[in-house]
PDB file of N, CA and C in Angstrom:
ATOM      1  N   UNK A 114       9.373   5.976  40.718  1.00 50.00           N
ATOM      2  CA  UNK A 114       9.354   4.706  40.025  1.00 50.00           C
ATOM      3  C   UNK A 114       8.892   4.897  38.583  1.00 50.00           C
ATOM      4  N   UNK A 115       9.538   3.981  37.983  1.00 54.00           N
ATOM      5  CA  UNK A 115       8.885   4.213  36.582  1.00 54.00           C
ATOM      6  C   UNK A 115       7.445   3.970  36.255  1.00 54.00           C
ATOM      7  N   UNK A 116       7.327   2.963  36.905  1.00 62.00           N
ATOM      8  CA  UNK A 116       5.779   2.019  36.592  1.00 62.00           C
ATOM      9  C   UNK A 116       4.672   3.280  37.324  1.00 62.00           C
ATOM     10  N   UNK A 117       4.785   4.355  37.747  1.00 66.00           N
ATOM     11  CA  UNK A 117       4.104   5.265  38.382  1.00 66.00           C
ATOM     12  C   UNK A 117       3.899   6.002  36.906  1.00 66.00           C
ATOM     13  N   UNK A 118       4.460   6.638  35.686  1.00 72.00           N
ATOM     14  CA  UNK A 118       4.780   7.039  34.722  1.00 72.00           C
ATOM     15  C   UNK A 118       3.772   6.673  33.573  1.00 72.00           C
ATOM     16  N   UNK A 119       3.452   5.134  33.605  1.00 65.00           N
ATOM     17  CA  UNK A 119       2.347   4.463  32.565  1.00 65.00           C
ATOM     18  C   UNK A 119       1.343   4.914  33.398  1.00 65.00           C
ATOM     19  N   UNK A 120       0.085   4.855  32.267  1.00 65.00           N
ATOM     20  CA  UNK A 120      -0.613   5.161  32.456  1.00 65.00           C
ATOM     21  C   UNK A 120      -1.627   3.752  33.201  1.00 65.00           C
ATOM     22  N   UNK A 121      -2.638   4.142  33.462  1.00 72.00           N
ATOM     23  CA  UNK A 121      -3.547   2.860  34.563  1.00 72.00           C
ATOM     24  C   UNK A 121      -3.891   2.453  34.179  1.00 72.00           C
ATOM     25  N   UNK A 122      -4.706   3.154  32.539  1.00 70.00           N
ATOM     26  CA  UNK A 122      -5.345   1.510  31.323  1.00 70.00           C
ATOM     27  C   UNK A 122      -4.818   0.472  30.673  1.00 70.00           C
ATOM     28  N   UNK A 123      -5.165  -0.435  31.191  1.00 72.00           N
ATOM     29  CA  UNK A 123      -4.328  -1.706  30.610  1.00 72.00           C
ATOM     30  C   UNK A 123      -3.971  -1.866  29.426  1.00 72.00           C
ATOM     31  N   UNK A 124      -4.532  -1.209  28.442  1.00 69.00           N
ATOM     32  CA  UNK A 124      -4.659  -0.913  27.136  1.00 69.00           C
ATOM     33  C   UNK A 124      -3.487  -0.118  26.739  1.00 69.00           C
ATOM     34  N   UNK A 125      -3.782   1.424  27.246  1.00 68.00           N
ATOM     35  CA  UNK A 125      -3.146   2.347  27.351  1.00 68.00           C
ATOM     36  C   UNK A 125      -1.699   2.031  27.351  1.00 68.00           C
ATOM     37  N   UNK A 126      -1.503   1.358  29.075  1.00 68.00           N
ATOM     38  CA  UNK A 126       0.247   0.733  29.772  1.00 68.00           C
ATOM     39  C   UNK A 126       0.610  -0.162  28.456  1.00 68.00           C
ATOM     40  N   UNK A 127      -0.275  -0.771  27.723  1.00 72.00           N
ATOM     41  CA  UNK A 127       0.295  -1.939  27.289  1.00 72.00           C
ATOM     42  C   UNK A 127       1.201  -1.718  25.887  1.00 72.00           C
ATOM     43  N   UNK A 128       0.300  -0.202  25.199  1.00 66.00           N
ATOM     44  CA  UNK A 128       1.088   0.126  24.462  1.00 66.00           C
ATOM     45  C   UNK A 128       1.940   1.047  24.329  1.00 66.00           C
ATOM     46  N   UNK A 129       2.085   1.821  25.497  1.00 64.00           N
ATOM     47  CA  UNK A 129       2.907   2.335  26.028  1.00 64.00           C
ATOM     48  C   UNK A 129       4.616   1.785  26.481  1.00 64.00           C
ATOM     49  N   UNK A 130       4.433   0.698  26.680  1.00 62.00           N
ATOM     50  CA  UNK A 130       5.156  -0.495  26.811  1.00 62.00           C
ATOM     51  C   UNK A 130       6.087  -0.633  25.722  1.00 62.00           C
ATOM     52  N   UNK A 131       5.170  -1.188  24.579  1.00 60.00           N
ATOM     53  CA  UNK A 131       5.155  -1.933  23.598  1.00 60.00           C
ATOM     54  C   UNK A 131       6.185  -0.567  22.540  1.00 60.00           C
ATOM     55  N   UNK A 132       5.428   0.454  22.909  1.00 55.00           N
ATOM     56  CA  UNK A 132       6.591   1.832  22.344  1.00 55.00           C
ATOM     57  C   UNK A 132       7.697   1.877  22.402  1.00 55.00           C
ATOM     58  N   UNK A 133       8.054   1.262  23.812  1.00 54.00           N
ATOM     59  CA  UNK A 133       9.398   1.656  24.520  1.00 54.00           C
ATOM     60  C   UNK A 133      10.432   0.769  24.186  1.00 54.00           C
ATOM     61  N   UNK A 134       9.810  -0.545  23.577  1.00 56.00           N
ATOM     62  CA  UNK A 134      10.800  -1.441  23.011  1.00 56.00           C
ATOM     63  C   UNK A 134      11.304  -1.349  21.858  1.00 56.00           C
ATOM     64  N   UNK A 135      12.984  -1.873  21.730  1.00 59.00           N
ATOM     65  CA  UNK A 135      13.331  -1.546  20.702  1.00 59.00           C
ATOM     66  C   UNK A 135      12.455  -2.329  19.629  1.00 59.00           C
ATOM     67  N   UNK A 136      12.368  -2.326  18.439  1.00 63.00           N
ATOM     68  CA  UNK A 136      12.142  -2.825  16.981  1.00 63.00           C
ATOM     69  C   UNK A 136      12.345  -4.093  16.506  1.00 63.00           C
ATOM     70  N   UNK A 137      13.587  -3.800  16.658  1.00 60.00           N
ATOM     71  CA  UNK A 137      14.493  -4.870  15.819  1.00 60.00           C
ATOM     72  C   UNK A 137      16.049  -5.112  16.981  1.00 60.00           C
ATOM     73  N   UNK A 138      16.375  -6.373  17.607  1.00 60.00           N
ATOM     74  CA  UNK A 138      17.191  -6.506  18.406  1.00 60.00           C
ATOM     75  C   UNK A 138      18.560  -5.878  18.007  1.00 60.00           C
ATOM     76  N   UNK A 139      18.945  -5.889  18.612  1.00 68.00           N
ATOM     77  CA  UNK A 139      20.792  -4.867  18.963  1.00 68.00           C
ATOM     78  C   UNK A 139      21.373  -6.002  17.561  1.00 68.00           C
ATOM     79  N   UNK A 140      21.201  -7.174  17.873  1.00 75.00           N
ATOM     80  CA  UNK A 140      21.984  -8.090  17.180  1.00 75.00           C
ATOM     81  C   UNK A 140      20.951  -9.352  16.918  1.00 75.00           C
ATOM     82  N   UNK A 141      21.074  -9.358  15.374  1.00 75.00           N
ATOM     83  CA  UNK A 141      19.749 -10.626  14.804  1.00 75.00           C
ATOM     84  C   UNK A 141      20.024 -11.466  15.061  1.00 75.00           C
ATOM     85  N   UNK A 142      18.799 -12.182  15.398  1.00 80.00           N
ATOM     86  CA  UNK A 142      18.594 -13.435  15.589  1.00 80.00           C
ATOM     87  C   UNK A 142      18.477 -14.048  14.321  1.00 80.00           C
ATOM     88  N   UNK A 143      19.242 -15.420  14.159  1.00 87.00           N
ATOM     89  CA  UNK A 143      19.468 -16.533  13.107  1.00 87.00           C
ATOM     90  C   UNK A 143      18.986 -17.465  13.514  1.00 87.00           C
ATOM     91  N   UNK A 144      17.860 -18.095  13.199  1.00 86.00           N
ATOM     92  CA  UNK A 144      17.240 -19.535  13.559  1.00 86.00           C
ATOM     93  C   UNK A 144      18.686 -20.552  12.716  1.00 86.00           C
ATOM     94  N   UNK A 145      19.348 -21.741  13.380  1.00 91.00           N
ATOM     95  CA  UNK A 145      20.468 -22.151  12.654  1.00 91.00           C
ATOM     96  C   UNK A 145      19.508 -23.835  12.718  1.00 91.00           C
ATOM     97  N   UNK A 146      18.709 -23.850  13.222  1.00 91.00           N
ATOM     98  CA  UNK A 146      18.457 -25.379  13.204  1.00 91.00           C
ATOM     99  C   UNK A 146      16.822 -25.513  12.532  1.00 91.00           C
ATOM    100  N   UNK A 147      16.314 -25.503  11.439  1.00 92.00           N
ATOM    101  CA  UNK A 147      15.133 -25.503  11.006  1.00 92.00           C
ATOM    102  C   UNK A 147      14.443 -26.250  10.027  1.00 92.00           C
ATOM    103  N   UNK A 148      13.484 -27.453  10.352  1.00 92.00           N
ATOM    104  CA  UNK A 148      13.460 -28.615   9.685  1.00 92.00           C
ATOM    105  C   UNK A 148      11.762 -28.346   9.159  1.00 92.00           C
ATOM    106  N   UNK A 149      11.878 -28.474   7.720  1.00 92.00           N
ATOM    107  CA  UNK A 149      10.933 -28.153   6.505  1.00 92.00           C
ATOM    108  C   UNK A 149      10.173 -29.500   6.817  1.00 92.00           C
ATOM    109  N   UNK A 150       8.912 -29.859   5.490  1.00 90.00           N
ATOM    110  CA  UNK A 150       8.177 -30.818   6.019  1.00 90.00           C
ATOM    111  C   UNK A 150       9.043 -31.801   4.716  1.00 90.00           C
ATOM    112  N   UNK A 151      10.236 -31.627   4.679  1.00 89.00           N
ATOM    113  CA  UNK A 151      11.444 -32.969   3.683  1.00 89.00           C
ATOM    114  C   UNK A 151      12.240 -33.498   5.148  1.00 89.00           C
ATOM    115  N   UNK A 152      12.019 -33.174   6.042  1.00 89.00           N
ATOM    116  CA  UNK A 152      12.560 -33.618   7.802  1.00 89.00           C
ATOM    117  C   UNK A 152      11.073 -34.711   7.587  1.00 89.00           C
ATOM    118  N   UNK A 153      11.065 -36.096   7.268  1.00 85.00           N
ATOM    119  CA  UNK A 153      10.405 -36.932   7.811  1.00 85.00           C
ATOM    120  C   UNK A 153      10.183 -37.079   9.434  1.00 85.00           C
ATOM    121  N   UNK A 154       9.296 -36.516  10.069  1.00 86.00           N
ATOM    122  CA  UNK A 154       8.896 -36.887  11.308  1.00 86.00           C
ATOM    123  C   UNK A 154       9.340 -36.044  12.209  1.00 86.00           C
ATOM    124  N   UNK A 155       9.882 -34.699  11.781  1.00 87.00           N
ATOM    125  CA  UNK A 155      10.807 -33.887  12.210  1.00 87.00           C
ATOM    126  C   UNK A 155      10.236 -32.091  12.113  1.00 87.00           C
ATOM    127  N   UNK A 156       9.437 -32.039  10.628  1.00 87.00           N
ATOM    128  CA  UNK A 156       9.130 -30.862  10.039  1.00 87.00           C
ATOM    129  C   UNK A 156       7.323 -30.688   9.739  1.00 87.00           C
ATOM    130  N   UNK A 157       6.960 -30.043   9.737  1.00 89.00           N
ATOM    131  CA  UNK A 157       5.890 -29.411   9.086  1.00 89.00           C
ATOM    132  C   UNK A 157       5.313 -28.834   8.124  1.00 89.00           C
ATOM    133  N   UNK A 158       6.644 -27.638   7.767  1.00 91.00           N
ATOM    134  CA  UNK A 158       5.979 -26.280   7.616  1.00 91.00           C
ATOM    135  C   UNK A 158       6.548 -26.666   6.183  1.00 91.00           C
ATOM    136  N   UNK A 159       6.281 -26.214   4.747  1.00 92.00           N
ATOM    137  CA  UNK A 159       6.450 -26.276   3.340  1.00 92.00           C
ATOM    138  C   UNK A 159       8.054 -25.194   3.495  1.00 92.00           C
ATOM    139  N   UNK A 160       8.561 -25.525   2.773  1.00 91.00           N
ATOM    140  CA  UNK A 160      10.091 -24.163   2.841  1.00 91.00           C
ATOM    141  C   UNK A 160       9.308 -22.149   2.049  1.00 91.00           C
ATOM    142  N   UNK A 161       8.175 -22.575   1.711  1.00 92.00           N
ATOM    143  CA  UNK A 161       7.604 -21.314   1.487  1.00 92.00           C
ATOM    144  C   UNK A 161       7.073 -20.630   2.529  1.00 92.00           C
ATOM    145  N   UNK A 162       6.726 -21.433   3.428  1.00 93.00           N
ATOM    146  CA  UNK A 162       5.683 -20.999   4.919  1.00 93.00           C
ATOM    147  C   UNK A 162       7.021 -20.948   5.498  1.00 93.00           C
ATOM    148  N   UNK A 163       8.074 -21.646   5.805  1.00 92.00           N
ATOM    149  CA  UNK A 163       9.560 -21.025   6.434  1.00 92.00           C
ATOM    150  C   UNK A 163       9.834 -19.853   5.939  1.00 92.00           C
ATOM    151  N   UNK A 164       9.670 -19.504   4.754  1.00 92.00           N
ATOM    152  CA  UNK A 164      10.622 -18.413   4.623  1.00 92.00           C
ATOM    153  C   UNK A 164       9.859 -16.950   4.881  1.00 92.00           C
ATOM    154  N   UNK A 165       8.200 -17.555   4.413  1.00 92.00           N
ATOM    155  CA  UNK A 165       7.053 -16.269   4.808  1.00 92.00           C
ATOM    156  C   UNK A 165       7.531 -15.506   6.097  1.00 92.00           C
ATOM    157  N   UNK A 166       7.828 -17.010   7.592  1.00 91.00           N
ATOM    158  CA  UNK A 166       7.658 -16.482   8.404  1.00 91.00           C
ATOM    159  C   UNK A 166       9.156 -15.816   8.537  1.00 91.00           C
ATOM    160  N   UNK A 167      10.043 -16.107   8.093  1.00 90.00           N
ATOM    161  CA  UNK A 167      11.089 -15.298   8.182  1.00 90.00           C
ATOM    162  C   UNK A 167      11.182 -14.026   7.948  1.00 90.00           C
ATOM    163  N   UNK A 168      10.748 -13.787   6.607  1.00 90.00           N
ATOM    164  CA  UNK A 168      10.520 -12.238   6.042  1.00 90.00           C
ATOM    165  C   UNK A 168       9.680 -11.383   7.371  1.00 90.00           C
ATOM    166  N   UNK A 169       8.361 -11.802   7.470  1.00 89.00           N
ATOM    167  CA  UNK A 169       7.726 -11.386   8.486  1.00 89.00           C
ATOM    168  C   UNK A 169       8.594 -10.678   9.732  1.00 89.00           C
ATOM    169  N   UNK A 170       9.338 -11.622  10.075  1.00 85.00           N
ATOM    170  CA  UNK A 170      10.010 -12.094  11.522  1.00 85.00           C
ATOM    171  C   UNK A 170      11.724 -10.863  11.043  1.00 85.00           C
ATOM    172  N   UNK A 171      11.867 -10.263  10.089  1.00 84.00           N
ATOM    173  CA  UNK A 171      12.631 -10.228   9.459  1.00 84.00           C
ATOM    174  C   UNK A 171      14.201 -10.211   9.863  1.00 84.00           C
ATOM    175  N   UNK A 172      13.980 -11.983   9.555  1.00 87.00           N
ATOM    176  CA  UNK A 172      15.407 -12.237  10.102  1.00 87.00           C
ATOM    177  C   UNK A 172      16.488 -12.335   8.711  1.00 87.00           C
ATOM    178  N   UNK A 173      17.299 -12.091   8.940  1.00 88.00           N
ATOM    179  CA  UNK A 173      18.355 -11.739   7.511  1.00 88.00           C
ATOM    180  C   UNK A 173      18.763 -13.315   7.411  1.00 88.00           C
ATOM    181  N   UNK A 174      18.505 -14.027   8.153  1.00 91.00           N
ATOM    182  CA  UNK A 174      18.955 -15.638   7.487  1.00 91.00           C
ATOM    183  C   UNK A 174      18.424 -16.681   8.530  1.00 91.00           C
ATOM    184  N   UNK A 175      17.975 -17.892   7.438  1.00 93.00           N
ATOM    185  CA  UNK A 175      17.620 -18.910   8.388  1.00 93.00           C
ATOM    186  C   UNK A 175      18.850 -20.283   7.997  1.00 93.00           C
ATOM    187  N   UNK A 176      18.696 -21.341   8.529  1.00 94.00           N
ATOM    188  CA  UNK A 176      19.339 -22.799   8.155  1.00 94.00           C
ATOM    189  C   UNK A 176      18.677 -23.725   8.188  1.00 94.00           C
ATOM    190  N   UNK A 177      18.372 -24.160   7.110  1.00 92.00           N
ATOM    191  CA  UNK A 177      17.334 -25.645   6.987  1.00 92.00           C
ATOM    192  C   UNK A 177      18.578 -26.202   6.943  1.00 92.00           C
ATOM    193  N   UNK A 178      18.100 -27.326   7.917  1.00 92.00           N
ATOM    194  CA  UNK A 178      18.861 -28.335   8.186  1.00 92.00           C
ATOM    195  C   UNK A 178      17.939 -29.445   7.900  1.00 92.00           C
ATOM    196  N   UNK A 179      17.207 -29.708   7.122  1.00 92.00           N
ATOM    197  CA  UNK A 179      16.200 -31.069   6.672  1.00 92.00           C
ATOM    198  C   UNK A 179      17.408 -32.437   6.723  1.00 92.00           C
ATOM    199  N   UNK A 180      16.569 -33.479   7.697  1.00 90.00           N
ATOM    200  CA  UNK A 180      17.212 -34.652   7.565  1.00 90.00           C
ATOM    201  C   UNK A 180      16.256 -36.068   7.532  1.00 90.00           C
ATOM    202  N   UNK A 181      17.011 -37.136   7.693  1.00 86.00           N
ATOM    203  CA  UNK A 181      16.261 -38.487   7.409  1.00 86.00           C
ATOM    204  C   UNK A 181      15.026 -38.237   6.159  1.00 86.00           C
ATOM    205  N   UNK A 182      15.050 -37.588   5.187  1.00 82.00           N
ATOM    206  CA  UNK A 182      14.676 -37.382   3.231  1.00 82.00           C
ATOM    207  C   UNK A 182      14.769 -38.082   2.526  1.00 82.00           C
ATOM    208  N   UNK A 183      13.622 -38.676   1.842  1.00 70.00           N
ATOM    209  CA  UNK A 183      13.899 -39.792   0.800  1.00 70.00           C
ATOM    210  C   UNK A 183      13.697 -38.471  -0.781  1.00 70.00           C
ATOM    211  N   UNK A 184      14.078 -38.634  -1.863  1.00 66.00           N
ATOM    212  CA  UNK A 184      13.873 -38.323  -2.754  1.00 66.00           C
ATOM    213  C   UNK A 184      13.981 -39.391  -3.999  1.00 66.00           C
TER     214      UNK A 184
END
């Protein structure tokens, strides 16, 4: 069995684990539906804190879709 292979510290297994996974998925993920705090009642996050977490997250593209916006 594989799980015989990790080791017994939870610590240890966990990053042992955590090794074995790929990086970065086969094929990126695109958030396509993502509402800024210009989404009245809808959004939160400032479009700078969206995009932080994108880079982070490093997804090659997001879609603000901000709606119901007064300007």
């Amino acid at each position: 069995m594989a799980d015989e292979r990790l080791p017994r510290d939870p610590l240890l297994r966990e990053a042992a684990v955590k090794d074995a996974r790929p990086e970065t998925p086969a094929r990126p993920f695109i958030h396509l539906r993502v509402h800024s705090a210009y989404s009245l009642l809808e959004g939160a996050l400032q479009l700078g804190a969206i995009v932080g977490h994108a880079v982070k997250d490093e997804c090659p593209a997001i879609a603000v879709t901000d709606t119901n916006n007064l300007f």
